[in-house]
Amino acid sequence: HPRVVLAWRENELDQMVCKVRDCFGRSAGDSVDAMTGERTDLCFARRKEGAAGKHNKARLNVVRLAMRLRAASQRPQHWAHALENAGIGAPIVNATYEQLAEFEHKRSALPFAITNFRRLAAALGFHV
């Protein structure tokens, strides 16, 4: 019997910006050099480029932005239904990236993150 954990990023706009900067969302916008505004092919390599990667920005296609954000916000429910329809069953536990990583930006969130990591590990069969 498979165990499924469903995890996603709650901040859909932030995720979209990352996808565009990494060149995974070409129809959502373009990865551009912040200094020139010109399209760049630095893409995913920007993560390894240090200072050069910091000049990489996303120019979003604003005409489709609201539609894309609305669709993205419904993805977790879509994934859960797809799992059930495939006969796998509902996810045994759900989590968001923000629930797991917020402690990196806010120290007071560490106990909450630990609780969520333990919940995920236990759901997958690990003894915590």
PDB file of C-alpha atoms in Angstrom:
ATOM      1  CA  HIS A   1       0.000   0.000   0.000  1.00  0.00           C
ATOM      2  CA  PRO A   2       1.686   3.233  -1.121  1.00  0.00           C
ATOM      3  CA  ARG A   3       2.123   6.135   1.254  1.00  0.00           C
ATOM      4  CA  VAL A   4       1.712   9.514  -0.351  1.00  0.00           C
ATOM      5  CA  VAL A   5       2.756  12.869   1.022  1.00  0.00           C
ATOM      6  CA  LEU A   6       1.493  15.895  -0.847  1.00  0.00           C
ATOM      7  CA  ALA A   7       3.754  18.935  -0.518  1.00  0.00           C
ATOM      8  CA  TRP A   8       3.637  22.255  -2.366  1.00  0.00           C
ATOM      9  CA  ARG A   9       4.521  25.931  -2.103  1.00  0.00           C
ATOM     10  CA  GLU A  10       1.733  28.137  -0.817  1.00  0.00           C
ATOM     11  CA  ASN A  11       3.231  31.318  -2.245  1.00  0.00           C
ATOM     12  CA  GLU A  12       2.232  30.735  -5.863  1.00  0.00           C
ATOM     13  CA  LEU A  13       3.640  34.058  -7.093  1.00  0.00           C
ATOM     14  CA  ASP A  14       7.054  33.315  -5.591  1.00  0.00           C
ATOM     15  CA  GLN A  15       7.023  29.869  -7.187  1.00  0.00           C
ATOM     16  CA  MET A  16       6.085  31.347 -10.563  1.00  0.00           C
ATOM     17  CA  VAL A  17       8.930  33.881 -10.360  1.00  0.00           C
ATOM     18  CA  CYS A  18      11.402  31.087  -9.577  1.00  0.00           C
ATOM     19  CA  LYS A  19      10.145  28.991 -12.495  1.00  0.00           C
ATOM     20  CA  VAL A  20      10.479  31.917 -14.896  1.00  0.00           C
ATOM     21  CA  ARG A  21      13.976  32.802 -13.631  1.00  0.00           C
ATOM     22  CA  ASP A  22      14.971  29.126 -14.047  1.00  0.00           C
ATOM     23  CA  CYS A  23      13.402  29.089 -17.565  1.00  0.00           C
ATOM     24  CA  PHE A  24      10.791  26.457 -16.694  1.00  0.00           C
ATOM     25  CA  GLY A  25       7.892  28.827 -17.285  1.00  0.00           C
ATOM     26  CA  ARG A  26       8.532  30.376 -20.692  1.00  0.00           C
ATOM     27  CA  SER A  27       4.847  31.102 -21.320  1.00  0.00           C
ATOM     28  CA  ALA A  28       4.589  32.745 -17.880  1.00  0.00           C
ATOM     29  CA  GLY A  29       7.364  35.216 -18.686  1.00  0.00           C
ATOM     30  CA  ASP A  30      11.030  35.690 -19.443  1.00  0.00           C
ATOM     31  CA  SER A  31      14.219  35.388 -17.447  1.00  0.00           C
ATOM     32  CA  VAL A  32      15.972  38.746 -17.883  1.00  0.00           C
ATOM     33  CA  ASP A  33      19.157  40.545 -16.887  1.00  0.00           C
ATOM     34  CA  ALA A  34      18.132  43.161 -14.311  1.00  0.00           C
ATOM     35  CA  MET A  35      20.718  45.652 -15.597  1.00  0.00           C
ATOM     36  CA  THR A  36      19.729  45.563 -19.274  1.00  0.00           C
ATOM     37  CA  GLY A  37      16.215  44.089 -19.306  1.00  0.00           C
ATOM     38  CA  GLU A  38      17.365  41.742 -22.053  1.00  0.00           C
ATOM     39  CA  ARG A  39      16.314  38.105 -22.071  1.00  0.00           C
ATOM     40  CA  THR A  40      18.995  35.827 -20.610  1.00  0.00           C
ATOM     41  CA  ASP A  41      19.771  32.144 -20.921  1.00  0.00           C
ATOM     42  CA  LEU A  42      21.404  31.931 -17.484  1.00  0.00           C
ATOM     43  CA  CYS A  43      18.267  30.103 -16.311  1.00  0.00           C
ATOM     44  CA  PHE A  44      18.814  27.365 -13.698  1.00  0.00           C
ATOM     45  CA  ALA A  45      22.566  27.983 -13.770  1.00  0.00           C
ATOM     46  CA  ARG A  46      21.857  31.306 -12.012  1.00  0.00           C
ATOM     47  CA  ARG A  47      21.778  29.342  -8.771  1.00  0.00           C
ATOM     48  CA  LYS A  48      25.474  28.496  -9.176  1.00  0.00           C
ATOM     49  CA  GLU A  49      26.615  31.800 -10.632  1.00  0.00           C
ATOM     50  CA  GLY A  50      26.967  33.784  -7.388  1.00  0.00           C
ATOM     51  CA  ALA A  51      26.849  37.522  -8.053  1.00  0.00           C
ATOM     52  CA  ALA A  52      25.987  37.091 -11.736  1.00  0.00           C
ATOM     53  CA  GLY A  53      22.909  35.076 -10.789  1.00  0.00           C
ATOM     54  CA  LYS A  54      21.661  37.857  -8.523  1.00  0.00           C
ATOM     55  CA  HIS A  55      21.159  40.081 -11.573  1.00  0.00           C
ATOM     56  CA  ASN A  56      18.720  37.569 -13.063  1.00  0.00           C
ATOM     57  CA  LYS A  57      15.068  38.632 -12.686  1.00  0.00           C
ATOM     58  CA  ALA A  58      11.661  37.537 -13.958  1.00  0.00           C
ATOM     59  CA  ARG A  59       9.586  39.610 -16.358  1.00  0.00           C
ATOM     60  CA  LEU A  60       6.119  38.094 -15.961  1.00  0.00           C
ATOM     61  CA  ASN A  61       3.435  37.912 -18.619  1.00  0.00           C
ATOM     62  CA  VAL A  62       0.877  39.982 -16.688  1.00  0.00           C
ATOM     63  CA  VAL A  63      -1.944  39.335 -19.156  1.00  0.00           C
ATOM     64  CA  ARG A  64      -2.168  35.725 -17.964  1.00  0.00           C
ATOM     65  CA  LEU A  65      -0.934  36.244 -14.398  1.00  0.00           C
ATOM     66  CA  ALA A  66      -4.287  36.183 -12.542  1.00  0.00           C
ATOM     67  CA  MET A  67      -5.456  33.107 -14.458  1.00  0.00           C
ATOM     68  CA  ARG A  68      -2.191  31.268 -13.753  1.00  0.00           C
ATOM     69  CA  LEU A  69      -2.237  32.141 -10.051  1.00  0.00           C
ATOM     70  CA  ARG A  70      -5.844  30.997  -9.718  1.00  0.00           C
ATOM     71  CA  ALA A  71      -5.074  27.694 -11.442  1.00  0.00           C
ATOM     72  CA  ALA A  72      -1.937  27.171  -9.364  1.00  0.00           C
ATOM     73  CA  SER A  73      -3.829  27.721  -6.124  1.00  0.00           C
ATOM     74  CA  GLN A  74      -6.128  24.810  -7.030  1.00  0.00           C
ATOM     75  CA  ARG A  75      -3.288  22.357  -7.801  1.00  0.00           C
ATOM     76  CA  PRO A  76      -3.124  20.650  -4.373  1.00  0.00           C
ATOM     77  CA  GLN A  77      -6.810  19.721  -4.547  1.00  0.00           C
ATOM     78  CA  HIS A  78      -6.357  18.567  -8.157  1.00  0.00           C
ATOM     79  CA  TRP A  79      -3.397  16.367  -7.180  1.00  0.00           C
ATOM     80  CA  ALA A  80      -5.317  14.842  -4.269  1.00  0.00           C
ATOM     81  CA  HIS A  81      -8.273  13.998  -6.533  1.00  0.00           C
ATOM     82  CA  ALA A  82      -5.935  12.564  -9.190  1.00  0.00           C
ATOM     83  CA  LEU A  83      -4.348  10.266  -6.593  1.00  0.00           C
ATOM     84  CA  GLU A  84      -7.753   9.059  -5.430  1.00  0.00           C
ATOM     85  CA  ASN A  85      -8.968   8.548  -9.026  1.00  0.00           C
ATOM     86  CA  ALA A  86      -5.839   6.519  -9.816  1.00  0.00           C
ATOM     87  CA  GLY A  87      -6.703   4.171  -6.956  1.00  0.00           C
ATOM     88  CA  ILE A  88      -3.759   5.257  -4.830  1.00  0.00           C
ATOM     89  CA  GLY A  89      -5.926   6.940  -2.248  1.00  0.00           C
ATOM     90  CA  ALA A  90      -5.827  10.314  -0.642  1.00  0.00           C
ATOM     91  CA  PRO A  91      -2.502  11.689   0.550  1.00  0.00           C
ATOM     92  CA  ILE A  92      -1.870  10.587   4.104  1.00  0.00           C
ATOM     93  CA  VAL A  93      -0.498  13.970   5.009  1.00  0.00           C
ATOM     94  CA  ASN A  94      -0.189  17.388   3.391  1.00  0.00           C
ATOM     95  CA  ALA A  95       2.455  20.042   3.956  1.00  0.00           C
ATOM     96  CA  THR A  96       3.630  23.250   2.397  1.00  0.00           C
ATOM     97  CA  TYR A  97       7.171  24.370   1.765  1.00  0.00           C
ATOM     98  CA  GLU A  98       6.469  27.374   3.962  1.00  0.00           C
ATOM     99  CA  GLN A  99       5.435  25.136   6.889  1.00  0.00           C
ATOM    100  CA  LEU A 100       8.695  23.240   6.595  1.00  0.00           C
ATOM    101  CA  ALA A 101      11.135  26.058   5.838  1.00  0.00           C
ATOM    102  CA  GLU A 102       9.773  29.197   7.490  1.00  0.00           C
ATOM    103  CA  PHE A 103      12.255  28.729  10.362  1.00  0.00           C
ATOM    104  CA  GLU A 104      15.017  29.745   7.938  1.00  0.00           C
ATOM    105  CA  HIS A 105      13.588  33.269   7.974  1.00  0.00           C
ATOM    106  CA  LYS A 106      11.881  33.355  11.353  1.00  0.00           C
ATOM    107  CA  ARG A 107      13.569  31.568  14.246  1.00  0.00           C
ATOM    108  CA  SER A 108      10.325  31.386  16.236  1.00  0.00           C
ATOM    109  CA  ALA A 109       8.892  29.067  13.538  1.00  0.00           C
ATOM    110  CA  LEU A 110      11.396  26.289  14.336  1.00  0.00           C
ATOM    111  CA  PRO A 111       9.093  24.326  16.706  1.00  0.00           C
ATOM    112  CA  PHE A 112       6.320  24.454  14.098  1.00  0.00           C
ATOM    113  CA  ALA A 113       8.717  23.166  11.391  1.00  0.00           C
ATOM    114  CA  ILE A 114       9.946  20.355  13.641  1.00  0.00           C
ATOM    115  CA  THR A 115       6.355  19.306  14.320  1.00  0.00           C
ATOM    116  CA  ASN A 116       5.620  19.245  10.581  1.00  0.00           C
ATOM    117  CA  PHE A 117       8.780  17.298   9.698  1.00  0.00           C
ATOM    118  CA  ARG A 118       7.933  14.747  12.407  1.00  0.00           C
ATOM    119  CA  ARG A 119       4.385  14.473  11.094  1.00  0.00           C
ATOM    120  CA  LEU A 120       5.678  13.825   7.564  1.00  0.00           C
ATOM    121  CA  ALA A 121       8.265  11.284   8.731  1.00  0.00           C
ATOM    122  CA  ALA A 122       5.712   9.429  10.874  1.00  0.00           C
ATOM    123  CA  ALA A 123       3.230   9.337   7.979  1.00  0.00           C
ATOM    124  CA  LEU A 124       5.919   7.733   5.818  1.00  0.00           C
ATOM    125  CA  GLY A 125       6.543   5.049   8.429  1.00  0.00           C
ATOM    126  CA  PHE A 126       9.607   6.418  10.175  1.00  0.00           C
ATOM    127  CA  HIS A 127       9.732   6.216  13.951  1.00  0.00           C
ATOM    128  CA  VAL A 128      10.155   9.691  15.361  1.00  0.00           C
TER     129      VAL A 128
END
